[in-house]
Short mmCIF file of C-alpha atoms in Angstrom, two decimals:
data_model
loop_
_atom_site.label_atom_id
_atom_site.label_comp_id
_atom_site.label_asym_id
_atom_site.label_seq_id
_atom_site.Cartn_x
_atom_site.Cartn_y
_atom_site.Cartn_z
CA LEU A 279 -44.21 -13.30 -35.80
CA ASP A 280 -42.39 -16.60 -35.28
CA LYS A 281 -41.03 -15.31 -31.95
CA ILE A 282 -44.52 -14.33 -30.74
CA LEU A 283 -45.91 -17.72 -31.80
CA THR A 284 -43.14 -19.60 -29.99
CA ILE A 285 -43.62 -17.50 -26.82
CA GLY A 286 -47.39 -17.89 -26.92
CA GLN A 287 -47.47 -21.62 -27.47
CA LYS A 288 -45.12 -22.16 -24.54
CA ASN A 289 -46.78 -19.73 -22.10
CA GLY A 290 -50.42 -19.37 -23.18
CA ILE A 291 -50.20 -15.65 -24.00
CA SER A 292 -47.80 -13.09 -25.37
CA ILE A 293 -47.47 -9.38 -24.67
CA SER A 294 -46.06 -7.42 -27.58
CA SER A 295 -45.66 -3.85 -28.75
CA PHE A 296 -45.51 -2.35 -25.25
CA VAL A 297 -45.07 1.32 -26.13
CA PRO A 298 -44.91 4.15 -23.56
CA ASN A 299 -46.22 7.58 -24.50
CA PHE A 300 -44.88 10.70 -22.75
CA GLU A 301 -46.85 13.94 -23.17
CA ASP A 302 -46.42 16.90 -20.79
CA TYR A 303 -47.59 15.59 -17.40
CA LYS A 304 -49.38 12.55 -18.85
CA VAL A 305 -47.66 9.19 -19.25
CA GLY A 306 -49.53 6.46 -21.03
CA PHE A 307 -48.88 3.22 -22.84
CA SER A 308 -50.31 0.69 -25.24
CA PHE A 309 -49.70 -3.00 -25.79
CA ILE A 310 -51.06 -6.04 -27.61
CA ILE A 311 -51.99 -9.27 -25.87
CA THR A 312 -52.46 -12.46 -27.87
CA ASN A 313 -54.26 -15.53 -26.51
CA PHE A 314 -52.66 -18.89 -27.31
CA LYS A 315 -54.77 -20.91 -24.88
CA LYS A 316 -58.02 -22.50 -26.04
CA SER A 317 -59.86 -20.87 -23.12
CA LYS A 318 -61.29 -17.44 -23.84
CA ILE A 319 -59.77 -14.54 -21.86
CA LYS A 320 -62.30 -12.52 -19.86
CA TYR A 321 -60.03 -9.96 -18.17
CA THR A 322 -56.37 -9.01 -18.19
CA TYR A 323 -55.02 -7.18 -15.16
CA ILE A 324 -51.71 -5.45 -15.86
CA THR A 325 -49.55 -3.74 -13.23
CA VAL A 326 -47.14 -1.11 -14.53
CA SER A 327 -44.51 0.95 -12.71
CA GLY A 328 -43.16 4.33 -13.74
CA TYR A 329 -39.48 4.97 -13.09
CA ASN A 330 -37.53 8.23 -12.91
CA ASP A 331 -34.11 8.98 -14.42
CA VAL A 332 -32.24 7.43 -11.46
CA ASN A 333 -34.26 4.19 -11.76
CA ASP A 334 -36.45 4.73 -8.68
CA ILE A 335 -40.13 3.82 -8.82
CA GLU A 336 -42.29 6.94 -8.90
CA SER A 337 -45.66 5.19 -9.15
CA THR A 338 -47.22 1.76 -9.63
CA LYS A 339 -50.75 1.21 -10.92
CA SER A 340 -52.91 -1.68 -12.04
CA PHE A 341 -55.14 -1.49 -15.11
CA ILE A 342 -58.05 -3.70 -16.18
CA CYS A 343 -58.40 -4.80 -19.80
CA VAL A 344 -61.81 -6.24 -20.69
CA GLY A 345 -62.00 -9.09 -23.21
CA PRO A 346 -63.12 -11.31 -24.62
CA ILE A 347 -59.99 -12.48 -26.39
CA GLU A 348 -60.57 -15.68 -28.32
CA TYR A 349 -58.01 -18.40 -29.00
CA LEU A 350 -55.32 -17.22 -31.46
CA LYS A 351 -56.72 -13.67 -31.42
CA GLY A 352 -55.12 -10.51 -30.12
CA ALA A 353 -56.35 -7.26 -28.62
CA LYS A 354 -54.71 -3.87 -28.35
CA TYR A 355 -55.17 -1.79 -25.22
CA THR A 356 -54.27 1.87 -24.77
CA PHE A 357 -54.14 3.85 -21.54
CA GLU A 358 -53.37 7.45 -22.55
CA ASP A 359 -53.55 8.89 -19.02
CA GLY A 360 -52.00 6.06 -17.04
CA PHE A 361 -49.87 8.31 -14.85
CA TYR A 362 -49.59 12.03 -14.16
CA SER A 363 -45.94 12.91 -13.59
CA LYS A 364 -43.22 15.09 -15.03
CA VAL A 365 -40.40 12.86 -13.70
CA ILE A 366 -41.40 9.43 -15.04
CA SER A 367 -39.03 8.55 -17.87
CA GLU A 368 -39.58 4.80 -18.23
CA LEU A 369 -42.42 2.30 -17.80
CA LYS A 370 -42.09 -1.39 -16.98
CA ILE A 371 -44.69 -4.13 -16.71
CA ARG A 372 -44.49 -5.65 -13.23
CA LYS A 373 -47.30 -8.22 -13.25
CA VAL A 374 -49.98 -9.65 -15.53
CA ILE A 375 -52.99 -11.65 -14.35
CA ILE A 376 -55.16 -13.39 -16.92
CA GLU A 377 -58.71 -14.37 -15.93
CA TYR A 378 -60.49 -16.83 -18.20
CA PHE A 379 -64.23 -17.27 -18.68
CA ASP A 380 -64.09 -20.60 -16.81
CA GLY A 381 -62.94 -18.71 -13.67
CA THR A 382 -59.32 -19.87 -13.72
CA LYS A 383 -56.50 -17.34 -13.42
CA ARG A 384 -52.87 -17.34 -14.44
CA ILE A 385 -50.32 -14.97 -12.92
CA TYR A 386 -47.17 -13.82 -14.71
CA GLU A 387 -44.48 -12.01 -12.74
CA GLY A 388 -40.72 -12.18 -12.39
CA SER A 389 -39.20 -14.75 -14.72
CA THR A 390 -42.58 -15.91 -16.09
CA LEU A 391 -43.39 -12.31 -17.03
CA LYS A 392 -40.16 -11.98 -18.99
CA GLN A 393 -41.05 -15.14 -20.93
CA ILE A 394 -44.30 -13.70 -22.32
CA GLN A 395 -42.88 -10.37 -23.53
CA ASP A 396 -41.34 -9.87 -26.93
#
């Protein structure tokens, strides 16, 4: 909890509990996003890539998570049928875009993305 609080206060949000789910040809995932900015989150756009056993990207998709997420509140999102593939063995978050009710956006990718994940 202390780690999530530290991450969130520094970066405005935290992404935690990113859990892939592999079932036959369906590959899904769930995660929790917590808002540490006083502005209310309207939408979260998350881009996830599925990798095969030799670390090649099989597929990349973007998903929309509808808020609102209030200040110091979290929301759990689940996408059970995110990908259809028998060869995807790992999922990685590639990009997160946060859109606030005031119309501003914040983009997390690369090193900034690593900072918001637990």
